[in-house]
Tab-separated table of C-alpha atoms in Angstrom:
chain	number	residue	atom	x	y	z
J	1	UNK	CA	-38.052	-111.124	-209.644
J	2	UNK	CA	-35.076	-112.174	-211.787
J	3	UNK	CA	-32.525	-114.607	-210.331
J	4	UNK	CA	-30.108	-111.760	-209.766
J	5	UNK	CA	-32.698	-109.698	-207.911
J	6	UNK	CA	-33.805	-112.739	-205.925
J	7	UNK	CA	-30.264	-113.319	-204.671
J	8	UNK	CA	-29.793	-109.652	-203.787
J	9	UNK	CA	-33.163	-109.675	-202.063
J	10	UNK	CA	-32.274	-112.793	-200.064
J	11	UNK	CA	-29.111	-111.110	-198.889
J	12	UNK	CA	-30.973	-107.969	-197.863
J	13	UNK	CA	-33.549	-110.023	-196.013
J	14	UNK	CA	-30.925	-112.084	-194.232
J	15	UNK	CA	-29.162	-108.887	-193.112
J	16	UNK	CA	-32.476	-107.540	-191.873
J	17	UNK	CA	-33.134	-110.715	-189.900
J	18	UNK	CA	-29.675	-110.480	-188.339
J	19	UNK	CA	-30.294	-106.873	-187.304
J	20	UNK	CA	-33.613	-107.881	-185.740
J	21	UNK	CA	-31.966	-110.749	-183.857
J	22	UNK	CA	-29.409	-108.265	-182.479
J	23	UNK	CA	-32.139	-105.845	-181.475
J	24	UNK	CA	-34.106	-108.674	-179.839
J	25	UNK	CA	-31.035	-109.773	-177.883
J	26	UNK	CA	-30.358	-106.230	-176.698
J	27	UNK	CA	-33.962	-105.696	-175.601
J	28	UNK	CA	-33.936	-109.038	-173.731
J	29	UNK	CA	-30.807	-107.895	-171.900
J	30	UNK	CA	-32.360	-104.520	-171.098
J	31	UNK	CA	-35.454	-106.151	-169.641
J	32	UNK	CA	-33.384	-108.601	-167.598
J	33	UNK	CA	-31.233	-105.761	-166.238
J	34	UNK	CA	-34.250	-103.551	-165.516
J	35	UNK	CA	-35.945	-106.284	-163.466
J	36	UNK	CA	-32.695	-107.077	-161.612
J	37	UNK	CA	-32.078	-103.391	-160.937
J	38	UNK	CA	-35.558	-102.858	-159.511
J	39	UNK	CA	-35.560	-106.073	-157.478
J	40	UNK	CA	-32.105	-105.509	-155.970
J	41	UNK	CA	-32.426	-101.694	-155.836
J	42	UNK	CA	-29.248	-101.521	-157.924
J	43	UNK	CA	-29.265	-97.909	-159.135
J	44	UNK	CA	-25.976	-98.252	-161.057
J	45	UNK	CA	-27.471	-101.063	-163.136
J	46	UNK	CA	-30.655	-99.008	-163.574
J	47	UNK	CA	-28.602	-96.114	-164.945
J	48	UNK	CA	-26.914	-98.456	-167.407
J	49	UNK	CA	-30.323	-99.587	-168.692
J	50	UNK	CA	-31.405	-95.961	-169.079
J	51	UNK	CA	-28.268	-95.117	-171.064
J	52	UNK	CA	-28.419	-98.212	-173.266
J	53	UNK	CA	-31.938	-97.411	-174.431
J	54	UNK	CA	-30.476	-95.097	-177.064
J	55	UNK	CA	-28.808	-98.112	-178.697
J	56	UNK	CA	-32.227	-99.751	-179.004
J	57	UNK	CA	-33.637	-96.633	-180.669
J	58	UNK	CA	-30.734	-96.433	-183.115
J	59	UNK	CA	-31.179	-100.094	-184.067
J	60	UNK	CA	-34.884	-99.555	-184.743
J	61	UNK	CA	-34.129	-96.676	-187.098
J	62	UNK	CA	-31.449	-98.676	-188.905
J	63	UNK	CA	-33.822	-101.609	-189.368
J	64	UNK	CA	-36.576	-99.361	-190.656
J	65	UNK	CA	-34.239	-97.675	-193.141
J	66	UNK	CA	-32.811	-100.968	-194.344
J	67	UNK	CA	-36.353	-102.349	-194.757
J	68	UNK	CA	-37.644	-99.363	-196.718
J	69	UNK	CA	-34.586	-99.279	-198.987
J	70	UNK	CA	-34.953	-102.997	-199.654
J	71	UNK	CA	-38.564	-102.486	-200.725
J	72	UNK	CA	-37.582	-99.572	-202.980
J	73	UNK	CA	-34.696	-101.455	-204.591
J	74	UNK	CA	-36.122	-104.968	-204.923
J	75	UNK	CA	-39.876	-104.330	-205.295
J	76	UNK	CA	-40.813	-107.559	-203.522
J	77	UNK	CA	-44.380	-108.884	-203.638
J	78	UNK	CA	-46.535	-111.314	-201.621
J	79	UNK	CA	-44.653	-113.152	-198.864
J	80	UNK	CA	-41.398	-111.305	-199.625
J	81	UNK	CA	-43.146	-107.996	-199.073
J	82	UNK	CA	-44.829	-109.271	-195.925
J	83	UNK	CA	-41.440	-110.326	-194.532
J	84	UNK	CA	-40.295	-106.736	-194.684
J	85	UNK	CA	-43.502	-105.137	-193.422
J	86	UNK	CA	-43.434	-107.495	-190.465
J	87	UNK	CA	-39.768	-106.685	-189.794
J	88	UNK	CA	-40.686	-102.987	-189.487
J	89	UNK	CA	-43.545	-103.775	-187.098
J	90	UNK	CA	-41.522	-106.162	-184.946
J	91	UNK	CA	-38.753	-103.556	-184.618
J	92	UNK	CA	-41.363	-101.026	-183.510
J	93	UNK	CA	-42.734	-103.384	-180.823
J	94	UNK	CA	-39.192	-104.166	-179.625
J	95	UNK	CA	-38.465	-100.456	-179.344
J	96	UNK	CA	-41.575	-100.008	-177.187
J	97	UNK	CA	-40.520	-102.951	-174.990
J	98	UNK	CA	-37.142	-101.255	-174.604
J	99	UNK	CA	-38.900	-98.041	-173.502
J	100	UNK	CA	-40.926	-99.933	-170.922
J	101	UNK	CA	-37.763	-101.591	-169.567
J	102	UNK	CA	-36.160	-98.141	-169.308
J	103	UNK	CA	-39.173	-96.701	-167.477
J	104	UNK	CA	-39.082	-99.650	-165.063
J	105	UNK	CA	-35.361	-99.129	-164.442
J	106	UNK	CA	-35.988	-95.448	-163.644
J	107	UNK	CA	-38.265	-96.438	-160.789
J	108	UNK	CA	-35.334	-98.189	-159.050
J	109	UNK	CA	-34.330	-94.784	-157.685
J	110	UNK	CA	-37.650	-94.474	-155.875
J	111	UNK	CA	-37.394	-97.855	-154.116
J	112	UNK	CA	-36.489	-98.144	-150.463
J	113	UNK	CA	-35.474	-100.975	-148.159
J	114	UNK	CA	-38.694	-100.467	-146.206
J	115	UNK	CA	-40.587	-102.136	-149.001
J	116	UNK	CA	-42.264	-105.376	-147.892
J	117	UNK	CA	-40.521	-108.214	-149.710
J	118	UNK	CA	-43.840	-109.725	-150.730
J	119	UNK	CA	-44.868	-106.633	-152.714
J	120	UNK	CA	-41.705	-106.548	-154.741
J	121	UNK	CA	-41.809	-110.270	-155.423
J	122	UNK	CA	-45.152	-109.959	-157.234
J	123	UNK	CA	-43.719	-107.407	-159.650
J	124	UNK	CA	-40.560	-109.466	-160.075
J	125	UNK	CA	-42.700	-112.491	-160.900
J	126	UNK	CA	-44.516	-110.473	-163.573
J	127	UNK	CA	-41.145	-109.402	-164.945
J	128	UNK	CA	-39.935	-112.993	-165.209
J	129	UNK	CA	-43.144	-114.001	-167.019
J	130	UNK	CA	-42.724	-111.080	-169.426
J	131	UNK	CA	-39.137	-112.193	-170.085
J	132	UNK	CA	-40.263	-115.714	-170.953
J	133	UNK	CA	-42.907	-114.309	-173.319
J	134	UNK	CA	-40.333	-112.086	-174.996
J	135	UNK	CA	-37.822	-114.911	-175.375
J	136	UNK	CA	-40.414	-117.289	-176.818
J	137	UNK	CA	-41.804	-114.770	-179.266
J	138	UNK	CA	-38.319	-113.899	-180.518
J	139	UNK	CA	-37.678	-117.624	-181.057
J	140	UNK	CA	-40.997	-117.984	-182.881
J	141	UNK	CA	-40.111	-115.014	-185.087
J	142	UNK	CA	-36.647	-116.232	-185.961
J	143	UNK	CA	-38.133	-119.592	-187.026
J	144	UNK	CA	-41.269	-118.035	-188.609
J	145	UNK	CA	-43.190	-120.466	-186.404
J	146	UNK	CA	-46.849	-119.388	-186.349
J	147	UNK	CA	-47.918	-122.173	-183.980
J	148	UNK	CA	-45.336	-121.251	-181.389
J	149	UNK	CA	-46.411	-117.612	-181.826
J	150	UNK	CA	-49.999	-118.585	-181.035
J	151	UNK	CA	-48.841	-120.344	-177.857
J	152	UNK	CA	-47.182	-117.127	-176.709
J	153	UNK	CA	-50.299	-115.183	-177.666
J	154	UNK	CA	-52.435	-117.450	-175.494
J	155	UNK	CA	-49.952	-117.475	-172.613
J	156	UNK	CA	-50.275	-113.697	-172.221
J	157	UNK	CA	-53.510	-114.309	-170.292
J	158	UNK	CA	-51.395	-115.470	-167.379
J	159	UNK	CA	-49.523	-112.162	-167.249
J	160	UNK	CA	-52.808	-110.225	-167.411
J	161	UNK	CA	-54.266	-112.304	-164.565
J	162	UNK	CA	-51.155	-111.716	-162.455
J	163	UNK	CA	-51.369	-107.977	-163.144
J	164	UNK	CA	-54.986	-107.872	-162.013
J	165	UNK	CA	-54.193	-109.619	-158.740
J	166	UNK	CA	-51.111	-107.465	-158.068
J	167	UNK	CA	-53.115	-104.311	-158.803
J	168	UNK	CA	-55.618	-105.276	-156.092
J	169	UNK	CA	-52.887	-106.299	-153.704
J	170	UNK	CA	-50.981	-103.029	-154.093
J	171	UNK	CA	-54.129	-100.955	-153.593
J	172	UNK	CA	-54.965	-102.901	-150.469
J	173	UNK	CA	-51.488	-102.275	-149.050
J	174	UNK	CA	-51.820	-98.578	-149.767
J	175	UNK	CA	-55.131	-98.457	-147.928
J	176	UNK	CA	-53.741	-100.331	-144.938
J	177	UNK	CA	-50.858	-97.941	-144.441
J	178	UNK	CA	-50.511	-94.600	-146.227
J	179	UNK	CA	-46.746	-94.786	-145.777
J	180	UNK	CA	-46.779	-97.461	-148.481
J	181	UNK	CA	-48.422	-95.201	-151.058
J	182	UNK	CA	-45.418	-93.656	-152.766
J	183	UNK	CA	-43.580	-96.962	-153.166
J	184	UNK	CA	-46.676	-98.872	-154.192
J	185	UNK	CA	-47.474	-96.294	-156.873
J	186	UNK	CA	-44.106	-96.911	-158.476
J	187	UNK	CA	-44.628	-100.672	-158.249
J	188	UNK	CA	-48.055	-100.231	-159.871
J	189	UNK	CA	-46.491	-98.448	-162.824
J	190	UNK	CA	-43.773	-101.117	-162.917
J	191	UNK	CA	-46.382	-103.884	-162.975
J	192	UNK	CA	-48.327	-102.048	-165.695
J	193	UNK	CA	-45.111	-101.839	-167.739
J	194	UNK	CA	-44.725	-105.626	-167.577
J	195	UNK	CA	-48.364	-106.104	-168.573
J	196	UNK	CA	-47.771	-103.875	-171.601
J	197	UNK	CA	-44.626	-105.781	-172.561
J	198	UNK	CA	-46.876	-108.823	-172.785
J	199	UNK	CA	-49.204	-106.879	-175.095
J	200	UNK	CA	-46.294	-106.080	-177.403
J	201	UNK	CA	-45.332	-109.761	-177.422
J	202	UNK	CA	-48.877	-110.604	-178.544
J	203	UNK	CA	-48.604	-107.923	-181.264
J	204	UNK	CA	-45.482	-109.684	-182.527
J	205	UNK	CA	-47.344	-113.009	-182.373
J	206	UNK	CA	-50.133	-111.575	-184.542
J	207	UNK	CA	-47.558	-110.352	-187.044
J	208	UNK	CA	-45.921	-113.779	-187.240
J	209	UNK	CA	-49.359	-115.234	-187.963
J	210	UNK	CA	-49.852	-112.644	-190.730
J	211	UNK	CA	-46.397	-113.357	-192.130
J	212	UNK	CA	-46.961	-117.101	-192.350
J	213	UNK	CA	-50.649	-117.218	-193.296
J	214	UNK	CA	-50.941	-114.010	-195.332
J	215	UNK	CA	-53.965	-112.758	-193.437
J	216	UNK	CA	-54.574	-111.097	-190.075
J	217	UNK	CA	-55.456	-113.176	-187.039
J	218	UNK	CA	-59.028	-111.891	-186.982
J	219	UNK	CA	-60.801	-111.516	-183.684
J	220	UNK	CA	-58.549	-110.047	-181.015
J	221	UNK	CA	-57.863	-111.876	-177.824
J	222	UNK	CA	-60.203	-110.420	-175.210
J	223	UNK	CA	-58.251	-108.024	-172.996
J	224	UNK	CA	-57.831	-109.344	-169.519
J	225	UNK	CA	-56.639	-106.153	-167.822
J	226	UNK	CA	-59.895	-105.435	-166.059
J	227	UNK	CA	-58.304	-103.046	-163.564
J	228	UNK	CA	-58.958	-99.979	-165.730
J	229	UNK	CA	-62.621	-100.164	-164.768
J	230	UNK	CA	-62.078	-101.555	-161.289
J	231	UNK	CA	-63.516	-99.953	-158.193
J	232	UNK	CA	-61.846	-101.181	-155.066
J	233	UNK	CA	-64.065	-101.596	-152.038
J	234	UNK	CA	-63.308	-98.564	-149.902
J	235	UNK	CA	-63.244	-100.651	-146.738
J	236	UNK	CA	-60.409	-102.735	-148.135
J	237	UNK	CA	-60.386	-105.729	-150.383
J	238	UNK	CA	-61.341	-109.237	-149.427
J	239	UNK	CA	-60.185	-110.952	-152.589
J	240	UNK	CA	-56.463	-111.177	-152.001
K	1	UNK	CA	-38.646	-90.864	-211.967
K	2	UNK	CA	-40.295	-90.452	-215.381
K	3	UNK	CA	-43.124	-87.902	-215.785
K	4	UNK	CA	-45.649	-90.713	-215.799
K	5	UNK	CA	-44.254	-92.226	-212.605
K	6	UNK	CA	-44.022	-88.794	-210.970
K	7	UNK	CA	-47.708	-88.149	-211.593
K	8	UNK	CA	-48.706	-91.594	-210.317
K	9	UNK	CA	-46.463	-91.078	-207.290
K	10	UNK	CA	-48.010	-87.677	-206.559
K	11	UNK	CA	-51.449	-89.232	-206.625
K	12	UNK	CA	-50.394	-92.025	-204.275
K	13	UNK	CA	-48.833	-89.519	-201.919
K	14	UNK	CA	-51.870	-87.272	-201.943
K	15	UNK	CA	-54.112	-90.262	-201.137
K	16	UNK	CA	-51.772	-91.180	-198.303
K	17	UNK	CA	-51.931	-87.647	-196.913
K	18	UNK	CA	-55.727	-87.722	-197.073
K	19	UNK	CA	-55.821	-91.010	-195.166
K	20	UNK	CA	-53.522	-89.556	-192.517
K	21	UNK	CA	-55.696	-86.454	-192.194
K	22	UNK	CA	-58.713	-88.718	-191.664
K	23	UNK	CA	-56.858	-90.763	-189.071
K	24	UNK	CA	-55.703	-87.568	-187.332
K	25	UNK	CA	-59.264	-86.258	-187.223
K	26	UNK	CA	-60.578	-89.510	-185.800
K	27	UNK	CA	-57.881	-89.652	-183.110
K	28	UNK	CA	-58.584	-86.018	-182.154
K	29	UNK	CA	-62.253	-86.914	-181.746
K	30	UNK	CA	-61.397	-90.002	-179.684
K	31	UNK	CA	-59.209	-87.960	-177.349
K	32	UNK	CA	-61.864	-85.254	-176.978
K	33	UNK	CA	-64.530	-87.852	-176.214
K	34	UNK	CA	-62.272	-89.730	-173.786
K	35	UNK	CA	-61.572	-86.576	-171.770
K	36	UNK	CA	-65.252	-85.571	-171.793
K	37	UNK	CA	-66.300	-89.077	-170.745
K	38	UNK	CA	-63.862	-89.164	-167.826
K	39	UNK	CA	-64.615	-85.607	-166.701
K	40	UNK	CA	-68.400	-86.022	-166.829
K	41	UNK	CA	-68.351	-89.705	-165.809
K	42	UNK	CA	-70.258	-90.437	-169.020
K	43	UNK	CA	-69.886	-94.207	-169.341
K	44	UNK	CA	-71.941	-94.408	-172.565
K	45	UNK	CA	-69.525	-92.013	-174.263
K	46	UNK	CA	-66.592	-93.953	-172.803
K	47	UNK	CA	-67.942	-97.160	-174.339
K	48	UNK	CA	-68.216	-95.458	-177.721
K	49	UNK	CA	-64.545	-94.442	-177.521
K	50	UNK	CA	-63.581	-98.005	-176.637
K	51	UNK	CA	-65.540	-99.373	-179.618
K	52	UNK	CA	-64.250	-96.784	-182.094
K	53	UNK	CA	-60.630	-97.636	-181.358
K	54	UNK	CA	-60.855	-100.485	-183.835
K	55	UNK	CA	-61.450	-97.938	-186.624
K	56	UNK	CA	-58.188	-96.247	-185.658
K	57	UNK	CA	-56.339	-99.561	-185.844
K	58	UNK	CA	-57.834	-100.373	-189.252
K	59	UNK	CA	-56.814	-96.957	-190.619
K	60	UNK	CA	-53.245	-97.454	-189.411
K	61	UNK	CA	-52.998	-100.776	-191.222
K	62	UNK	CA	-54.459	-99.302	-194.416
K	63	UNK	CA	-51.989	-96.416	-194.329
K	64	UNK	CA	-49.073	-98.741	-193.746
K	65	UNK	CA	-50.119	-100.993	-196.638
K	66	UNK	CA	-50.677	-98.070	-198.992
K	67	UNK	CA	-47.271	-96.647	-198.028
K	68	UNK	CA	-45.388	-99.882	-198.548
K	69	UNK	CA	-47.094	-100.565	-201.889
K	70	UNK	CA	-46.273	-97.037	-203.045
K	71	UNK	CA	-42.612	-97.588	-202.246
K	72	UNK	CA	-42.606	-100.925	-204.052
K	73	UNK	CA	-44.375	-99.549	-207.148
K	74	UNK	CA	-42.756	-96.100	-207.493
K	75	UNK	CA	-39.299	-96.643	-205.998
K	76	UNK	CA	-39.091	-93.087	-204.670
K	77	UNK	CA	-35.798	-91.648	-203.425
K	78	UNK	CA	-34.654	-88.756	-201.193
K	79	UNK	CA	-37.494	-86.511	-199.999
K	80	UNK	CA	-40.145	-88.615	-201.766
K	81	UNK	CA	-38.981	-91.673	-199.838
K	82	UNK	CA	-38.850	-89.699	-196.582
K	83	UNK	CA	-42.444	-88.567	-197.121
K	84	UNK	CA	-43.578	-92.154	-197.062
K	85	UNK	CA	-41.361	-93.310	-194.201
K	86	UNK	CA	-42.651	-90.428	-192.119
K	87	UNK	CA	-46.253	-91.254	-193.025
K	88	UNK	CA	-45.755	-94.771	-191.614
K	89	UNK	CA	-44.244	-93.398	-188.397
K	90	UNK	CA	-46.913	-90.712	-187.917
K	91	UNK	CA	-49.651	-93.332	-188.358
K	92	UNK	CA	-47.945	-95.467	-185.709
K	93	UNK	CA	-47.830	-92.549	-183.227
K	94	UNK	CA	-51.468	-91.725	-183.943
K	95	UNK	CA	-52.429	-95.333	-183.299
K	96	UNK	CA	-50.661	-95.194	-179.916
K	97	UNK	CA	-52.447	-91.924	-179.064
K	98	UNK	CA	-55.726	-93.660	-179.910
K	99	UNK	CA	-54.806	-96.503	-177.533
K	100	UNK	CA	-54.075	-94.041	-174.739
K	101	UNK	CA	-57.418	-92.301	-175.327
K	102	UNK	CA	-59.132	-95.698	-175.134
K	103	UNK	CA	-57.345	-96.605	-171.904
K	104	UNK	CA	-58.377	-93.245	-170.427
K	105	UNK	CA	-61.986	-93.796	-171.455
K	106	UNK	CA	-61.976	-97.228	-169.747
K	107	UNK	CA	-61.175	-95.559	-166.440
K	108	UNK	CA	-64.484	-93.651	-166.597
K	109	UNK	CA	-66.175	-96.764	-165.186
K	110	UNK	CA	-64.050	-96.523	-162.060
K	111	UNK	CA	-64.894	-92.890	-161.306
K	112	UNK	CA	-67.345	-91.911	-158.583
K	113	UNK	CA	-69.135	-88.733	-157.598
K	114	UNK	CA	-67.163	-88.693	-154.372
K	115	UNK	CA	-64.146	-87.519	-156.286
K	116	UNK	CA	-63.004	-84.032	-155.206
K	117	UNK	CA	-63.594	-81.716	-158.158
K	118	UNK	CA	-60.100	-80.272	-157.855
K	119	UNK	CA	-58.436	-83.632	-158.476
K	120	UNK	CA	-60.352	-84.282	-161.660
K	121	UNK	CA	-59.771	-80.775	-162.947
K	122	UNK	CA	-55.976	-81.268	-162.952
K	123	UNK	CA	-56.293	-84.318	-165.171
K	124	UNK	CA	-58.827	-82.556	-167.396
K	125	UNK	CA	-56.390	-79.650	-167.757
K	126	UNK	CA	-53.666	-82.079	-168.855
K	127	UNK	CA	-56.101	-83.559	-171.350
K	128	UNK	CA	-56.880	-80.157	-172.844
K	129	UNK	CA	-53.165	-79.381	-173.175
K	130	UNK	CA	-52.589	-82.741	-174.867
K	131	UNK	CA	-55.432	-81.959	-177.286
K	132	UNK	CA	-53.854	-78.628	-178.236
K	133	UNK	CA	-50.506	-80.352	-178.811
K	134	UNK	CA	-52.168	-82.976	-180.987
K	135	UNK	CA	-54.096	-80.412	-183.016
K	136	UNK	CA	-51.006	-78.251	-183.580
K	137	UNK	CA	-48.789	-81.148	-184.574
K	138	UNK	CA	-51.385	-82.412	-187.066
K	139	UNK	CA	-51.517	-78.899	-188.571
K	140	UNK	CA	-47.721	-78.754	-188.731
K	141	UNK	CA	-47.659	-82.141	-190.447
K	142	UNK	CA	-50.313	-81.287	-193.023
K	143	UNK	CA	-48.323	-78.144	-193.952
K	144	UNK	CA	-44.892	-79.836	-193.618
K	145	UNK	CA	-44.052	-76.927	-191.287
K	146	UNK	CA	-40.871	-77.783	-189.375
K	147	UNK	CA	-40.847	-74.551	-187.383
K	148	UNK	CA	-44.358	-75.051	-186.107
K	149	UNK	CA	-43.389	-78.642	-185.289
K	150	UNK	CA	-40.496	-77.369	-183.175
K	151	UNK	CA	-42.876	-75.083	-181.276
K	152	UNK	CA	-45.030	-78.075	-180.384
K	153	UNK	CA	-41.903	-80.020	-179.433
K	154	UNK	CA	-40.880	-77.280	-177.012
K	155	UNK	CA	-44.391	-76.782	-175.649
K	156	UNK	CA	-44.476	-80.386	-174.411
K	157	UNK	CA	-42.427	-79.251	-171.391
K	158	UNK	CA	-45.568	-77.639	-170.051
K	159	UNK	CA	-47.457	-80.925	-170.128
K	160	UNK	CA	-44.554	-82.696	-168.404
K	161	UNK	CA	-44.445	-80.033	-165.685
K	162	UNK	CA	-48.181	-80.319	-165.136
K	163	UNK	CA	-47.872	-84.104	-164.887
K	164	UNK	CA	-45.172	-83.809	-162.249
K	165	UNK	CA	-47.268	-81.495	-160.107
K	166	UNK	CA	-50.422	-83.611	-160.489
K	167	UNK	CA	-48.454	-86.737	-159.594
K	168	UNK	CA	-47.393	-85.137	-156.298
K	169	UNK	CA	-50.856	-83.788	-155.648
K	170	UNK	CA	-52.547	-87.151	-156.200
K	171	UNK	CA	-50.070	-88.935	-153.940
K	172	UNK	CA	-50.653	-86.372	-151.227
K	173	UNK	CA	-54.419	-86.858	-151.429
K	174	UNK	CA	-53.986	-90.602	-151.175
K	175	UNK	CA	-51.876	-90.202	-148.059
K	176	UNK	CA	-54.374	-87.853	-146.450
K	177	UNK	CA	-57.278	-90.224	-146.836
K	178	UNK	CA	-56.942	-93.859	-147.876
K	179	UNK	CA	-60.497	-93.780	-149.222
K	180	UNK	CA	-59.095	-91.687	-152.097
K	181	UNK	CA	-56.579	-94.340	-153.119
K	182	UNK	CA	-58.551	-96.334	-155.659
K	183	UNK	CA	-59.851	-93.266	-157.515
K	184	UNK	CA	-56.521	-91.457	-157.398
K	185	UNK	CA	-54.738	-94.481	-158.830
K	186	UNK	CA	-56.988	-94.355	-161.878
K	187	UNK	CA	-56.434	-90.610	-162.214
K	188	UNK	CA	-52.681	-91.199	-161.969
K	189	UNK	CA	-52.828	-93.614	-164.895
K	190	UNK	CA	-55.075	-91.144	-166.750
K	191	UNK	CA	-52.586	-88.321	-166.173
K	192	UNK	CA	-49.725	-90.576	-167.280
K	193	UNK	CA	-51.682	-91.342	-170.479
K	194	UNK	CA	-51.910	-87.605	-171.270
K	195	UNK	CA	-48.193	-87.176	-170.594
K	196	UNK	CA	-47.474	-89.989	-173.039
K	197	UNK	CA	-49.741	-88.475	-175.678
K	198	UNK	CA	-47.477	-85.424	-175.461
K	199	UNK	CA	-44.463	-87.687	-176.027
K	200	UNK	CA	-46.055	-89.071	-179.186
K	201	UNK	CA	-46.724	-85.512	-180.380
K	202	UNK	CA	-43.012	-84.742	-179.932
K	203	UNK	CA	-42.160	-87.925	-181.865
K	204	UNK	CA	-44.274	-86.608	-184.735
K	205	UNK	CA	-42.524	-83.218	-184.430
K	206	UNK	CA	-39.148	-84.939	-184.765
K	207	UNK	CA	-40.364	-86.748	-187.844
K	208	UNK	CA	-41.568	-83.509	-189.455
K	209	UNK	CA	-38.106	-82.060	-188.829
K	210	UNK	CA	-36.544	-85.123	-190.479
K	211	UNK	CA	-38.965	-84.889	-193.404
K	212	UNK	CA	-38.177	-81.241	-194.084
K	213	UNK	CA	-34.456	-81.133	-193.274
K	214	UNK	CA	-33.432	-84.649	-194.272
K	215	UNK	CA	-31.645	-85.371	-191.007
K	216	UNK	CA	-32.699	-86.299	-187.479
K	217	UNK	CA	-33.172	-83.630	-184.850
K	218	UNK	CA	-30.076	-84.719	-182.922
K	219	UNK	CA	-30.005	-84.364	-179.176
K	220	UNK	CA	-33.298	-85.355	-177.592
K	221	UNK	CA	-35.254	-82.926	-175.485
K	222	UNK	CA	-34.445	-83.777	-171.872
K	223	UNK	CA	-37.326	-85.760	-170.385
K	224	UNK	CA	-39.189	-83.764	-167.814
K	225	UNK	CA	-41.163	-86.588	-166.233
K	226	UNK	CA	-39.098	-86.789	-163.075
K	227	UNK	CA	-41.758	-88.705	-161.147
K	228	UNK	CA	-40.374	-92.106	-162.108
K	229	UNK	CA	-37.510	-91.545	-159.670
K	230	UNK	CA	-39.496	-89.515	-157.166
K	231	UNK	CA	-39.695	-90.386	-153.501
K	232	UNK	CA	-42.534	-88.644	-151.775
K	233	UNK	CA	-41.881	-87.568	-148.202
K	234	UNK	CA	-43.659	-90.161	-146.078
K	235	UNK	CA	-45.038	-87.513	-143.734
K	236	UNK	CA	-46.872	-85.892	-146.631
K	237	UNK	CA	-45.723	-83.424	-149.213
K	238	UNK	CA	-45.249	-79.721	-148.714
K	239	UNK	CA	-44.823	-78.734	-152.311
K	240	UNK	CA	-48.420	-78.582	-153.527
């Protein structure tokens, strides 16, 4: 690229990074509000999260458009091109995290004060872990720090393990008392949402690795959500 | 664009469309196999779906790379640029549909022959509807047919309605007999996967509209999954 193009490209890229930082901040806020809303059964806050999701969607589209136009105008190659491809992918993962926060907020309306505190606290704990993962991966992205990204990638195991234990716990509660079933089903979906937010954080981590090293991470981290194939002992579970 | 560039661009675009058709065909097969595996409790077929998902992921990455390189080399504008943006988005939705098929296949391992036939048949019916939606939206995309896309977009209501009724039905079964809980939980997640496949089909429909008309669809179709905020009567449900 000529000097002139390089400068114009740098400006485009810096604008793109700013837009992504804004989107990241908004999605962090949405997740924080969604977890608070569910935990405190705050339906007004839940409704705000649901409404704000449109802003996340708009930001994703703006980032994608800006990225594509930058490629068309500046014809970047190598790392410059990767920067923009990765920006598109990160925006897509952030949009999905926003969706999962919205879906979690929606379930606030189904909560009741009869819910055992212990059940909710497991899901809240997953939410807090997911928030830490999201925050760390956004930091790693803004500093193009592949090592920090790999730490986040590895830390996702913890969230998966927590999901597996909460899945068992919720099923056991449902079996003990059918009156818990409706609430526990919503908490199960809520917990699954947090587990998937972790997966999107690991996607972002893999993209940071690709950005910095120019090649994909290779072998995927073995999935630790084993609940999809889990049969729960029909007499109740003894592994709580 | 000069004549030379136009011809080169047309070739790139036609290659891109071929890759997307391949990816669409593979994802259709994955979904078909996942539903068959779950319905017939065929764990060998389920394992094949789980393994094949990597091929879907590889195709998505190849399409994305081809698209980005085409933009960088040919600098398309207007409809030509939209063609490529939409190709990237469609590949992303197809990849998500592949993931949902894989997750559904995984749940085959948790099924048992004690499952009431009626419960499974509801989820199978959702799967068949999702397949029709997927097939129709792939046809609409390959013909750039915005009207057909809008038909698919509208038809997704049916899948949402079916999900809502199956959600209630599964919860009722769980309440009637706690021994159903573990199985029904997996079917709930399976049903939710099919509902989300429908959402991805409507995403693709919106992108076909954007491709053809050059502007977004505007107001979103109101979401018909009302279960996220649903409280089921603790004494059992009377709306089966």
